[in-house]
Backbone as ProteinMPNN parsed JSONL, in Angstrom:
{"seq_chain_A": "MITNILKLPVRKAIKITSMVVVFTTAVVVSTAPAFSQQSQQSFKGAAHDAWLTGKIETVLTLNTMLNSFTIDTDVDQSNVLLTGTVSSDVEKSLATELVRGVEGVEDIDNQLEVTGKPGVIDQTQHELSEAGDTLSNWVSNATITATIKSKLLANSDTSGLSIDVDTNHQVVTLSGDVSSPEESELAETIAANTSNVMEVTNNLMIVASDR", "coords_chain_A": {"N_chain_A": [[3.579, 19.88, 10.304], [0.681, 18.106, 11.328], [0.854, 14.594, 12.2], [-0.014, 11.032, 11.92], [-0.335, 7.83, 13.611], [0.687, 6.2, 11.43], [2.616, 7.918, 10.412], [2.085, 9.504, 8.588], [0.686, 12.373, 6.619], [-2.386, 13.981, 7.866], [-4.456, 14.082, 6.042], [-3.834, 12.144, 4.386], [-4.059, 10.078, 6.021], [-6.812, 9.994, 6.485], [-7.794, 9.236, 4.006], [-6.665, 6.834, 3.812], [-7.92, 5.489, 5.733], [-10.613, 5.32, 4.733], [-10.251, 3.88, 2.472], [-9.564, 1.465, 3.396], [-11.824, 0.765, 4.691], [-13.711, 0.226, 2.644], [-12.32, -1.671, 1.341], [-12.233, -3.754, 3.266], [-14.979, -4.265, 3.73], [-15.755, -5.373, 1.334], [-14.232, -7.69, 1.301], [-15.39, -8.899, 3.674], [-17.918, -9.52, 2.499], [-17.276, -11.209, 0.518], [-16.336, -13.49, 1.68], [-18.313, -14.383, 3.325], [-20.115, -17.289, 5.025], [-22.571, -17.71, 3.704], [-22.231, -17.298, 1.065], [-22.485, -18.201, -2.089], [-21.245, -20.432, -4.658], [-22.054, -19.378, -7.033], [-22.575, -16.741, -6.408], [-19.987, -16.0, -5.675], [-18.911, -15.834, -8.269], [-20.297, -13.666, -9.406], [-19.401, -11.89, -7.965], [-17.232, -11.169, -9.162], [-17.695, -9.038, -10.594], [-18.878, -5.815, -10.538], [-18.59, -5.395, -7.508], [-16.239, -6.725, -7.129], [-14.521, -5.081, -8.521], [-14.642, -2.702, -7.052], [-13.619, -3.608, -4.631], [-10.993, -4.171, -5.561], [-10.365, -1.582, -6.442], [-10.109, -0.276, -3.898], [-8.049, -1.646, -2.837], [-5.829, -0.669, -4.586], [-5.966, 2.05, -4.338], [-5.202, 2.309, -1.608], [-2.414, 1.248, -1.751], [-1.456, 3.231, -3.273], [-1.738, 5.651, -1.665], [-0.261, 4.98, 0.694], [2.254, 5.119, -0.283], [4.962, 7.244, -0.022], [6.004, 8.668, -1.87], [4.322, 9.557, -3.885], [1.622, 11.886, -4.603], [-1.166, 11.129, -3.792], [-3.775, 12.321, -3.829], [-3.98, 13.646, -6.232], [-4.201, 11.706, -8.142], [-6.581, 9.524, -9.931], [-8.396, 6.69, -9.626], [-9.878, 4.129, -11.741], [-11.635, 1.176, -12.106], [-12.423, -1.502, -14.189], [-13.842, -4.418, -14.786], [-11.488, -5.61, -13.71], [-9.623, -4.147, -15.126], [-7.381, -1.396, -14.901], [-7.737, 2.07, -14.85], [-5.697, 4.911, -14.826], [-5.887, 8.333, -14.039], [-5.187, 11.911, -13.893], [-2.719, 13.897, -12.267], [0.978, 13.86, -12.318], [4.115, 14.785, -11.189], [6.254, 14.079, -12.579], [7.902, 11.838, -15.017], [9.07, 9.859, -13.771], [7.437, 9.507, -11.496], [5.218, 8.905, -12.699], [5.758, 6.427, -13.817], [6.349, 5.004, -11.443], [3.679, 4.737, -10.265], [2.495, 3.025, -12.05], [3.941, 0.755, -11.663], [3.362, 0.321, -9.024], [0.498, -0.274, -9.081], [0.779, -2.52, -10.901], [1.701, -4.486, -9.046], [-0.376, -5.025, -7.549], [-2.549, -7.689, -6.525], [-4.662, -9.305, -8.783], [-5.068, -7.469, -10.617], [-5.494, -6.878, -14.163], [-4.897, -5.364, -16.358], [-3.247, -2.266, -17.063], [-4.064, 1.078, -17.79], [-2.376, 3.77, -18.128], [-2.92, 7.089, -17.734], [-1.892, 9.327, -16.809], [-1.095, 12.683, -16.469], [1.893, 14.328, -16.774], [3.134, 17.075, -15.222], [5.505, 18.44, -14.618], [6.159, 20.046, -12.632], [7.904, 20.632, -9.701], [8.227, 17.779, -7.425], [7.646, 15.262, -4.972], [9.391, 13.186, -5.377], [11.431, 14.652, -6.829], [12.437, 16.448, -5.076], [13.341, 14.88, -3.148], [15.275, 13.449, -4.547], [17.5, 15.291, -4.751], [18.001, 15.447, -2.015], [18.929, 12.991, -1.426], [21.146, 12.808, -3.121], [22.94, 14.463, -1.811], [23.231, 13.073, 0.513], [24.428, 10.818, -0.471], [23.235, 8.746, -1.221], [20.932, 6.641, -3.514], [18.352, 7.344, -5.916], [17.029, 5.245, -6.968], [17.284, 3.344, -5.036], [16.053, 4.458, -2.762], [13.429, 4.608, -3.914], [12.819, 1.997, -4.119], [12.972, 1.094, -1.652], [10.889, 2.537, -0.297], [8.734, 1.631, -1.868], [8.458, -1.096, -1.049], [7.992, -0.804, 1.691], [5.502, 0.413, 1.465], [3.967, -1.534, 0.373], [4.171, -3.774, 2.089], [2.769, -2.544, 4.366], [0.3, -2.06, 3.411], [-0.467, -4.563, 3.064], [-0.592, -5.722, 5.684], [-2.509, -4.114, 6.748], [-4.74, -5.021, 5.256], [-5.074, -7.529, 6.303], [-6.847, -9.299, 8.528], [-6.02, -10.491, 10.741], [-3.777, -9.032, 11.65], [-2.474, -6.251, 13.28], [-2.536, -3.76, 11.791], [-2.557, -1.087, 11.971], [-0.967, -0.895, 14.151], [1.646, -1.56, 13.771], [4.78, -0.639, 12.767], [6.627, -0.051, 9.838], [9.797, -0.227, 8.508], [12.123, 0.235, 5.73], [15.481, -0.428, 4.623], [17.661, -0.517, 2.243], [16.44, -2.775, 1.271], [16.035, -4.307, 3.486], [13.807, -5.164, 5.941], [12.411, -3.677, 8.795], [10.365, -4.317, 11.428], [8.402, -2.902, 13.876], [6.534, -2.017, 17.004], [3.456, -2.889, 18.495], [2.008, -5.979, 19.124], [-0.532, -8.432, 19.662], [0.003, -11.181, 20.261], [2.328, -14.003, 20.096], [1.919, -15.323, 17.796], [0.625, -13.359, 15.964], [2.853, -11.922, 15.685], [4.586, -13.471, 14.324], [3.081, -13.934, 12.153], [2.984, -11.382, 10.829], [5.685, -10.935, 10.396], [6.205, -13.123, 8.59], [4.51, -12.22, 6.45], [5.821, -9.88, 5.793], [8.387, -10.959, 4.879], [7.527, -12.471, 2.821], [7.077, -10.612, 0.78], [7.743, -9.136, -2.425], [11.153, -8.459, -3.354], [12.172, -8.169, -0.863], [14.932, -8.689, 1.174], [15.654, -9.382, 3.89], [14.173, -9.526, 7.144], [13.823, -7.782, 10.073], [12.574, -8.555, 13.137], [11.182, -6.64, 15.428], [8.933, -6.498, 17.032], [6.756, -5.917, 19.76], [5.197, -7.93, 22.217], [1.958, -7.483, 23.624], [-0.687, -7.331, 26.133], [-3.885, -8.007, 24.539], [-6.195, -5.593, 23.399], [-8.204, -5.587, 21.689]], "CA_chain_A": [[2.386, 19.195, 9.929], [0.242, 16.995, 12.133], [0.902, 13.326, 11.611], [-0.684, 10.04, 13.035], [0.538, 6.516, 13.998], [1.257, 5.795, 10.23], [3.74, 8.766, 10.085], [1.603, 10.132, 7.358], [-0.295, 13.47, 7.024], [-3.811, 13.572, 8.396], [-5.361, 14.021, 4.913], [-3.653, 10.844, 3.575], [-4.532, 8.94, 6.931], [-8.223, 9.88, 6.384], [-7.975, 8.547, 2.699], [-6.381, 5.378, 3.829], [-9.146, 4.914, 6.426], [-11.825, 5.239, 3.779], [-10.007, 2.783, 1.382], [-9.521, 0.187, 4.097], [-13.331, 0.369, 4.964], [-14.131, -0.374, 1.357], [-11.554, -3.08, 1.161], [-12.607, -4.695, 4.304], [-16.408, -4.494, 3.39], [-15.772, -6.179, 0.164], [-13.693, -8.885, 1.744], [-16.498, -9.663, 4.379], [-19.029, -9.924, 1.659], [-16.726, -12.335, -0.435], [-15.971, -14.695, 2.389], [-19.359, -14.879, 4.29], [-20.58, -18.514, 4.819], [-23.579, -18.151, 2.916], [-21.916, -16.795, -0.314], [-22.558, -19.34, -2.863], [-20.168, -20.26, -5.616], [-22.439, -18.462, -8.279], [-22.297, -15.437, -5.816], [-18.655, -15.723, -5.814], [-18.559, -15.611, -9.783], [-20.798, -12.551, -9.703], [-18.593, -10.975, -7.038], [-16.092, -10.622, -9.943], [-18.344, -7.833, -11.331], [-18.757, -4.429, -9.786], [-18.077, -5.468, -6.21], [-14.842, -7.107, -7.232], [-13.946, -3.846, -8.966], [-14.699, -1.721, -6.051], [-12.743, -4.085, -3.876], [-9.692, -3.823, -6.124], [-9.962, -0.07, -6.357], [-9.772, -0.051, -2.541], [-6.625, -2.129, -2.64], [-5.038, 0.006, -5.257], [-5.802, 3.472, -3.515], [-4.578, 2.16, -0.285], [-1.065, 1.257, -2.046], [-0.877, 4.523, -3.748], [-1.917, 6.569, -0.558], [0.76, 4.649, 1.58], [3.476, 5.453, -0.922], [5.001, 8.715, 0.293], [6.633, 9.455, -3.052], [3.296, 10.016, -4.675], [0.606, 12.619, -4.115], [-2.355, 10.328, -4.165], [-4.902, 13.003, -4.04], [-3.944, 14.051, -7.737], [-4.295, 10.411, -8.867], [-7.797, 9.013, -9.914], [-8.424, 5.392, -10.063], [-11.26, 3.505, -12.106], [-11.403, -0.216, -12.4], [-13.679, -2.076, -14.91], [-13.536, -5.8, -14.994], [-10.108, -5.858, -13.304], [-8.66, -3.341, -15.921], [-7.171, -0.208, -14.273], [-7.343, 3.348, -15.455], [-5.174, 5.959, -13.925], [-5.928, 9.561, -14.636], [-4.93, 12.978, -13.101], [-1.237, 14.441, -12.708], [1.952, 13.609, -11.48], [5.223, 15.766, -11.367], [7.549, 13.625, -13.438], [7.902, 10.537, -15.68], [9.345, 8.675, -12.758], [6.316, 9.198, -10.619], [4.21, 8.078, -13.685], [6.181, 4.91, -13.955], [6.119, 4.169, -10.247], [2.37, 4.447, -10.149], [2.252, 1.865, -12.839], [4.537, -0.344, -11.016], [2.749, -0.227, -7.684], [-0.602, -1.05, -9.432], [0.928, -3.937, -11.309], [1.928, -5.299, -7.933], [-1.628, -5.513, -6.702], [-3.006, -8.926, -7.121], [-6.056, -9.166, -9.422], [-5.239, -6.366, -11.754], [-5.359, -7.65, -15.276], [-4.256, -4.495, -17.284], [-3.189, -0.878, -16.662], [-3.986, 2.143, -18.878], [-1.783, 5.026, -17.363], [-3.064, 8.175, -18.548], [-1.483, 10.355, -16.012], [-0.522, 13.899, -17.073], [3.105, 14.903, -16.131], [3.126, 18.498, -15.134], [6.789, 18.981, -14.829], [6.471, 20.808, -11.386], [8.745, 19.776, -8.652], [7.388, 16.834, -6.853], [8.204, 14.668, -3.836], [10.575, 12.637, -5.955], [12.535, 15.657, -7.297], [12.915, 16.972, -3.793], [14.03, 13.638, -2.504], [16.551, 13.104, -5.231], [18.405, 16.413, -4.309], [18.456, 15.158, -0.53], [19.58, 11.875, -1.485], [22.461, 13.064, -3.826], [23.606, 15.11, -0.885], [23.583, 12.016, 1.434], [25.35, 9.829, -1.01], [22.175, 7.406, -1.698], [20.401, 6.679, -4.919], [17.091, 7.635, -5.88], [16.48, 4.032, -7.316], [17.422, 2.533, -3.894], [15.045, 5.116, -2.139], [12.238, 4.256, -4.467], [12.711, 0.44, -3.628], [12.636, 0.85, -0.051], [9.462, 3.109, -0.046], [7.606, 0.791, -2.303], [8.518, -2.301, -0.248], [7.409, -0.421, 2.939], [3.991, 0.683, 1.297], [3.419, -2.869, -0.022], [3.972, -4.598, 3.369], [1.96, -1.901, 5.143], [-1.048, -2.388, 2.919], [-0.933, -6.071, 3.302], [-0.852, -5.775, 7.104], [-3.958, -3.453, 7.023], [-5.774, -5.846, 4.648], [-5.134, -8.941, 6.934], [-7.755, -9.23, 9.769], [-5.306, -10.989, 11.824], [-2.718, -8.437, 11.955], [-2.857, -4.97, 13.678], [-1.869, -2.859, 10.752], [-2.38, 0.423, 12.376], [-0.052, -0.753, 15.445], [2.776, -1.954, 13.29], [5.533, 0.431, 11.921], [7.432, -0.747, 8.854], [10.866, 0.563, 7.85], [13.024, -0.383, 4.916], [16.61, 0.245, 4.194], [18.389, -1.304, 1.409], [15.542, -4.168, 1.126], [16.115, -5.021, 4.792], [12.671, -4.564, 6.526], [12.304, -3.673, 10.286], [8.94, -4.264, 12.012], [8.243, -2.466, 15.361], [5.211, -1.677, 17.459], [2.872, -3.688, 19.463], [0.946, -7.065, 18.716], [-1.218, -9.175, 20.828], [0.351, -12.561, 20.386], [3.5, -14.424, 19.254], [1.53, -15.836, 16.407], [0.467, -12.385, 15.19], [4.25, -11.312, 15.292], [5.078, -14.386, 13.299], [2.364, -13.752, 10.793], [3.566, -10.16, 10.514], [7.164, -11.143, 9.856], [6.043, -13.932, 7.321], [3.919, -11.304, 5.445], [6.975, -8.975, 5.133], [9.347, -11.759, 4.17], [7.014, -12.899, 1.395], [6.976, -9.506, -0.15], [8.805, -9.085, -3.429], [12.317, -7.684, -3.138], [12.67, -8.063, 0.449], [15.999, -9.468, 1.521], [15.806, -9.826, 5.273], [13.336, -9.126, 8.047], [14.229, -7.825, 11.507], [11.347, -8.373, 13.934], [11.213, -5.935, 16.786], [7.568, -6.3, 17.438], [6.575, -6.377, 21.084], [3.63, -8.659, 22.416], [1.354, -6.787, 24.795], [-2.062, -7.745, 26.067], [-4.676, -7.592, 23.471], [-7.412, -4.748, 24.057], [-8.909, -5.477, 20.624]], "C_chain_A": [[1.807, 18.074, 10.846], [0.297, 15.536, 11.555], [0.195, 12.248, 12.585], [0.253, 8.962, 13.149], [1.209, 6.113, 12.646], [2.339, 6.604, 9.747], [3.217, 9.382, 8.666], [0.772, 11.467, 7.528], [-1.661, 13.107, 7.206], [-4.592, 13.342, 7.183], [-5.117, 12.561, 4.319], [-4.128, 9.741, 4.554], [-6.054, 8.863, 6.715], [-8.561, 9.133, 5.091], [-7.674, 7.088, 2.974], [-7.405, 4.593, 4.663], [-10.288, 4.487, 5.585], [-11.461, 4.041, 2.772], [-10.057, 1.424, 2.161], [-11.041, -0.092, 4.511], [-13.892, -0.189, 3.781], [-13.54, -1.633, 1.173], [-12.097, -4.167, 2.042], [-14.127, -5.177, 4.031], [-16.619, -5.46, 2.337], [-15.268, -7.759, 0.51], [-14.686, -9.675, 2.65], [-17.548, -10.182, 3.504], [-18.611, -11.259, 0.949], [-16.483, -13.569, 0.324], [-17.151, -15.065, 3.476], [-19.891, -16.263, 4.071], [-21.482, -18.809, 3.746], [-23.394, -17.702, 1.282], [-21.768, -18.004, -1.255], [-21.46, -19.266, -4.106], [-20.678, -19.377, -6.934], [-22.17, -16.998, -7.726], [-20.935, -15.124, -6.017], [-18.193, -15.362, -7.253], [-19.195, -14.139, -9.987], [-20.009, -11.491, -8.935], [-17.408, -10.262, -8.058], [-16.521, -9.471, -10.742], [-17.964, -6.482, -10.642], [-18.225, -4.496, -8.385], [-16.581, -5.748, -6.159], [-13.963, -5.942, -7.571], [-13.638, -2.845, -7.947], [-13.673, -2.244, -4.952], [-11.269, -3.8, -4.381], [-9.338, -2.456, -6.143], [-9.347, 0.326, -4.921], [-8.196, -0.495, -2.278], [-5.493, -1.222, -3.375], [-4.906, 1.368, -4.579], [-5.031, 3.442, -2.362], [-3.041, 2.137, -0.597], [-0.526, 2.48, -2.389], [-0.856, 5.634, -2.52], [-0.748, 6.212, 0.285], [2.131, 4.964, 0.954], [3.742, 6.95, -0.792], [5.714, 9.556, -0.829], [5.511, 9.963, -4.023], [2.28, 10.858, -3.913], [-0.769, 11.905, -4.633], [-3.599, 11.124, -4.55], [-4.923, 13.777, -5.481], [-4.16, 13.007, -8.646], [-5.732, 9.818, -8.762], [-7.667, 7.655, -10.281], [-9.655, 4.711, -10.537], [-10.77, 2.094, -12.467], [-12.69, -0.749, -12.96], [-13.091, -3.378, -15.394], [-11.972, -6.024, -14.774], [-9.062, -4.976, -14.269], [-8.527, -1.824, -15.274], [-6.997, 0.911, -15.121], [-6.919, 4.3, -14.54], [-5.226, 7.325, -14.723], [-5.616, 10.573, -13.43], [-3.428, 13.443, -13.401], [-0.434, 13.933, -11.592], [3.036, 14.546, -11.769], [6.185, 15.458, -12.235], [7.093, 12.219, -14.024], [8.119, 9.477, -14.756], [8.309, 8.379, -11.955], [5.218, 8.613, -11.35], [4.391, 6.708, -13.693], [6.049, 4.257, -12.541], [4.7, 3.974, -9.874], [1.915, 3.289, -10.793], [2.695, 0.663, -12.32], [3.831, -0.804, -9.835], [1.43, -0.783, -8.031], [-0.373, -2.447, -10.018], [1.331, -4.808, -10.252], [0.775, -5.659, -7.076], [-2.327, -6.73, -7.408], [-4.337, -8.751, -7.682], [-6.229, -8.251, -10.553], [-4.751, -7.058, -13.165], [-4.67, -6.561, -16.244], [-4.314, -2.975, -16.666], [-3.116, 0.104, -17.871], [-3.535, 3.378, -17.969], [-1.954, 6.081, -18.25], [-2.809, 9.473, -17.714], [-0.653, 11.425, -16.775], [0.763, 14.294, -16.337], [3.255, 16.492, -16.277], [4.408, 19.226, -15.122], [7.049, 19.872, -13.511], [7.192, 19.9, -10.609], [7.755, 19.077, -7.797], [8.153, 16.258, -5.639], [9.445, 14.035, -4.391], [11.813, 13.551, -6.275], [13.073, 16.259, -6.041], [13.944, 15.985, -3.181], [15.376, 13.329, -3.228], [17.538, 14.079, -5.001], [18.955, 15.963, -3.025], [19.24, 13.974, -0.728], [21.069, 11.956, -2.246], [23.413, 13.631, -2.658], [24.165, 14.071, 0.223], [24.371, 10.903, 0.911], [24.498, 8.662, -1.273], [21.788, 7.651, -3.005], [18.915, 6.731, -4.81], [16.252, 6.217, -6.105], [16.328, 3.268, -5.907], [16.233, 3.11, -2.836], [13.5, 4.688, -2.648], [11.835, 2.742, -4.063], [12.345, 0.353, -2.504], [11.299, 1.294, 0.13], [8.377, 2.303, -0.646], [7.531, -0.474, -1.511], [7.754, -1.925, 1.104], [5.75, -0.238, 2.702], [3.376, -0.649, 0.961], [3.2, -3.659, 1.206], [2.863, -3.919, 4.164], [0.402, -2.117, 4.633], [-1.51, -3.827, 3.064], [-1.306, -6.375, 4.889], [-2.192, -4.985, 7.424], [-4.991, -4.149, 6.372], [-5.991, -7.114, 5.408], [-5.81, -8.633, 8.1], [-7.166, -9.821, 10.899], [-4.003, -10.359, 12.255], [-3.101, -6.853, 12.388], [-2.059, -3.873, 12.828], [-1.499, -1.647, 11.19], [-1.202, 0.442, 13.682], [1.331, -1.166, 15.047], [3.564, -0.98, 12.393], [6.521, -0.635, 10.986], [8.517, 0.159, 8.175], [11.737, -0.13, 6.927], [14.292, 0.158, 4.612], [17.549, -0.821, 3.43], [17.796, -2.843, 1.292], [15.616, -4.949, 2.531], [14.864, -4.256, 5.59], [12.79, -4.764, 8.154], [11.056, -3.622, 10.724], [9.083, -3.871, 13.588], [6.839, -2.124, 15.571], [4.634, -2.789, 18.322], [1.817, -4.938, 18.687], [0.64, -7.838, 19.817], [-0.824, -10.595, 21.264], [1.691, -12.949, 19.703], [2.961, -14.943, 17.935], [1.159, -14.645, 15.524], [1.94, -11.821, 14.779], [4.883, -12.159, 14.243], [4.389, -14.161, 12.006], [2.888, -12.365, 10.195], [4.965, -10.215, 9.79], [6.958, -11.993, 8.534], [5.49, -13.089, 6.253], [5.052, -10.512, 4.685], [8.038, -9.878, 4.484], [8.914, -12.202, 2.994], [6.833, -11.828, 0.412], [8.06, -9.411, -1.286], [9.959, -8.214, -2.956], [12.802, -7.581, -1.766], [13.786, -9.204, 0.846], [16.157, -10.153, 2.9], [14.54, -8.974, 6.039], [13.899, -9.016, 9.403], [12.762, -7.386, 12.293], [11.479, -8.012, 15.242], [9.925, -5.813, 17.52], [7.537, -6.777, 19.11], [5.055, -6.786, 21.422], [3.218, -7.873, 23.711], [-0.074, -7.497, 24.74], [-3.015, -7.2, 25.234], [-5.867, -6.706, 23.994], [-8.275, -4.733, 22.716], [-10.171, -6.306, 20.79]], "O_chain_A": [[2.542, 17.115, 11.083], [-0.216, 15.327, 10.455], [-0.11, 12.486, 13.754], [1.443, 9.074, 12.856], [2.352, 5.667, 12.749], [3.015, 6.202, 8.8], [4.001, 9.682, 7.766], [0.184, 11.624, 8.598], [-2.105, 12.046, 6.766], [-5.41, 12.423, 7.216], [-6.036, 11.891, 3.846], [-4.535, 8.658, 4.133], [-6.585, 7.753, 6.753], [-9.571, 8.429, 5.078], [-8.34, 6.2, 2.441], [-7.728, 3.422, 4.461], [-10.843, 3.399, 5.739], [-12.354, 3.32, 2.325], [-10.523, 0.408, 1.646], [-11.381, -1.269, 4.639], [-14.618, -1.17, 3.942], [-14.214, -2.616, 0.865], [-12.372, -5.295, 1.633], [-14.427, -6.368, 4.115], [-17.531, -6.285, 2.39], [-15.802, -8.78, 0.078], [-14.852, -10.885, 2.494], [-18.056, -11.271, 3.772], [-19.374, -12.214, 0.8], [-16.418, -14.643, -0.274], [-16.967, -15.906, 4.356], [-20.163, -16.518, 2.898], [-21.387, -19.781, 2.996], [-24.297, -17.776, 0.448], [-20.82, -18.765, -1.06], [-20.918, -18.216, -4.451], [-19.907, -18.806, -7.705], [-21.632, -16.15, -8.437], [-20.647, -14.034, -6.511], [-17.194, -14.662, -7.421], [-18.583, -13.402, -10.761], [-20.007, -10.315, -9.297], [-16.837, -9.189, -7.863], [-15.731, -8.956, -11.534], [-16.824, -6.202, -10.273], [-17.397, -3.643, -8.066], [-15.803, -5.195, -5.381], [-12.859, -5.781, -7.05], [-12.579, -2.216, -7.927], [-12.935, -1.429, -4.398], [-10.452, -3.246, -3.646], [-8.186, -2.094, -5.904], [-8.361, 1.047, -4.766], [-7.354, 0.162, -1.667], [-4.393, -1.053, -2.848], [-3.787, 1.783, -4.277], [-4.269, 4.362, -2.063], [-2.313, 2.847, 0.097], [0.575, 2.873, -2.003], [0.069, 6.445, -2.486], [-0.121, 7.198, 0.675], [3.105, 5.059, 1.701], [3.001, 7.801, -1.285], [5.959, 10.761, -0.778], [5.815, 10.757, -4.913], [2.061, 10.623, -2.724], [-1.302, 12.138, -5.718], [-4.371, 10.731, -5.424], [-5.893, 14.475, -5.776], [-4.306, 13.255, -9.842], [-6.158, 9.592, -7.629], [-6.894, 7.361, -11.192], [-10.572, 4.685, -9.716], [-9.695, 1.877, -13.025], [-13.793, -0.567, -12.445], [-12.141, -3.492, -16.169], [-11.298, -6.586, -15.637], [-7.843, -5.112, -14.165], [-9.539, -1.132, -15.164], [-6.209, 0.844, -16.065], [-7.594, 4.571, -13.547], [-4.721, 7.455, -15.838], [-5.73, 10.245, -12.249], [-2.952, 13.398, -14.535], [-0.774, 13.654, -10.442], [2.819, 15.212, -12.781], [6.941, 16.316, -12.69], [6.124, 11.587, -13.603], [7.55, 8.388, -14.822], [8.104, 7.212, -11.622], [4.367, 7.917, -10.796], [3.48, 5.885, -13.604], [5.679, 3.087, -12.448], [4.469, 3.016, -9.137], [1.064, 2.566, -10.275], [2.046, -0.377, -12.434], [3.662, -1.994, -9.57], [1.086, -1.767, -7.375], [-1.107, -3.399, -9.751], [1.318, -6.005, -10.542], [0.846, -6.406, -6.1], [-2.614, -6.764, -8.605], [-5.142, -8.054, -7.065], [-7.214, -8.197, -11.29], [-3.709, -7.712, -13.214], [-3.789, -7.029, -16.965], [-5.221, -2.567, -15.941], [-2.29, -0.009, -18.777], [-4.315, 3.89, -17.167], [-1.365, 6.152, -19.329], [-3.43, 10.517, -17.915], [0.269, 11.153, -17.543], [0.599, 14.613, -15.159], [3.47, 17.039, -17.359], [4.507, 20.39, -15.511], [8.158, 20.39, -13.381], [7.175, 18.676, -10.737], [6.677, 19.57, -7.464], [9.234, 16.757, -5.326], [10.525, 14.34, -3.886], [12.977, 13.238, -6.023], [14.264, 16.569, -6.046], [15.089, 16.248, -2.815], [16.402, 13.014, -2.625], [18.669, 13.599, -5.069], [20.168, 16.022, -2.82], [20.321, 13.953, -0.139], [21.995, 11.208, -1.933], [24.582, 13.251, -2.602], [25.282, 14.169, 0.732], [24.935, 10.11, 1.666], [25.046, 7.594, -1.548], [22.159, 8.643, -3.633], [18.291, 6.28, -3.85], [15.14, 6.008, -5.621], [15.303, 2.624, -5.683], [15.567, 2.319, -2.168], [12.569, 4.483, -1.87], [10.695, 2.403, -3.746], [11.425, -0.403, -2.193], [10.508, 0.531, 0.684], [7.264, 2.23, -0.123], [6.394, -0.907, -1.323], [6.94, -2.725, 1.565], [4.896, -0.622, 3.501], [2.21, -0.828, 1.312], [2.107, -4.197, 1.38], [2.006, -4.657, 4.649], [-0.533, -2.313, 5.41], [-2.682, -4.192, 3.161], [-2.191, -7.162, 5.224], [-2.867, -5.323, 8.397], [-6.138, -3.99, 6.79], [-7.016, -7.762, 5.197], [-5.391, -7.676, 8.751], [-7.711, -9.709, 11.997], [-3.226, -10.914, 13.031], [-4.026, -6.301, 11.792], [-1.08, -3.255, 13.247], [-0.414, -1.12, 10.946], [-0.669, 1.465, 14.112], [2.202, -1.143, 15.917], [3.05, -0.547, 11.362], [7.004, -1.706, 11.353], [8.233, 1.101, 7.435], [12.16, -1.207, 7.349], [14.261, 1.346, 4.293], [18.068, -1.794, 3.979], [18.485, -3.861, 1.237], [15.266, -6.126, 2.616], [14.87, -3.051, 5.837], [13.185, -5.803, 8.682], [10.489, -2.616, 10.298], [9.798, -4.494, 14.373], [6.036, -1.954, 14.654], [5.416, -3.587, 18.839], [1.002, -4.677, 17.801], [1.375, -7.944, 20.798], [-1.179, -11.122, 22.318], [2.123, -12.24, 18.795], [3.736, -14.934, 16.978], [1.34, -14.813, 14.318], [2.144, -11.333, 13.667], [5.616, -11.675, 13.38], [4.981, -14.185, 10.926], [3.201, -12.355, 9.005], [5.242, -9.6, 8.76], [7.483, -11.615, 7.487], [5.979, -13.215, 5.13], [5.235, -10.446, 3.47], [8.566, -9.429, 3.466], [9.723, -12.369, 2.081], [6.458, -12.105, -0.727], [9.236, -9.621, -0.99], [9.72, -7.279, -2.191], [13.814, -6.921, -1.529], [13.538, -10.41, 0.827], [16.679, -11.258, 3.051], [14.049, -7.948, 5.568], [14.422, -10.003, 9.92], [12.084, -6.368, 12.163], [11.816, -8.796, 16.13], [9.83, -5.103, 18.521], [8.138, -7.741, 19.584], [4.028, -6.213, 21.058], [3.977, -7.663, 24.657], [-0.564, -8.059, 23.76], [-3.067, -5.975, 25.127], [-6.486, -7.094, 24.985], [-9.096, -3.818, 22.643], [-11.004, -6.351, 19.885]]}, "name": "protein", "num_of_chains": 1, "seq": "MITNILKLPVRKAIKITSMVVVFTTAVVVSTAPAFSQQSQQSFKGAAHDAWLTGKIETVLTLNTMLNSFTIDTDVDQSNVLLTGTVSSDVEKSLATELVRGVEGVEDIDNQLEVTGKPGVIDQTQHELSEAGDTLSNWVSNATITATIKSKLLANSDTSGLSIDVDTNHQVVTLSGDVSSPEESELAETIAANTSNVMEVTNNLMIVASDR"}
């Protein structure tokens, strides 16, 4: 299967791109200089829900344990409704935890249907048992990676598409290219401030900016 710089299938990459566009557009509107306090308050309506939807769908798409194409997200006044299908109760619970970790979410109604068909987690659990690792550790690592990646993509001062994130036993390794020492430090700080991260190894290379 053809993959891109995020090491994700092309279909997922396309969905990530669209979610980032929605997310970025909402951020630009909310932070514009002419945006009055009254407008900021009104932003907590439909526009804020759209912004929150973008954040949630980005997190779900970046998590390689879930098939985000079978999960639908609806947000109403910061309350999230999840519908669609997943292959196991573990995947259903994982979706809830990922959404709960998104800042701004008030409540979650998880109506995902468990189909019982083998999914990514089931296949991975078998592979992990043969490798002597645990599913809970793998889930934790993948969730940390997805969370950090979504933060880097959302931050206008970091090259989210150029930074690779790998997590092993809650130790995060950053690699790829950035344009300045400040960007490298910012990416490291974002990773270090993410829940459950124990340590960050910064292997980012500083190159001339072409952005």
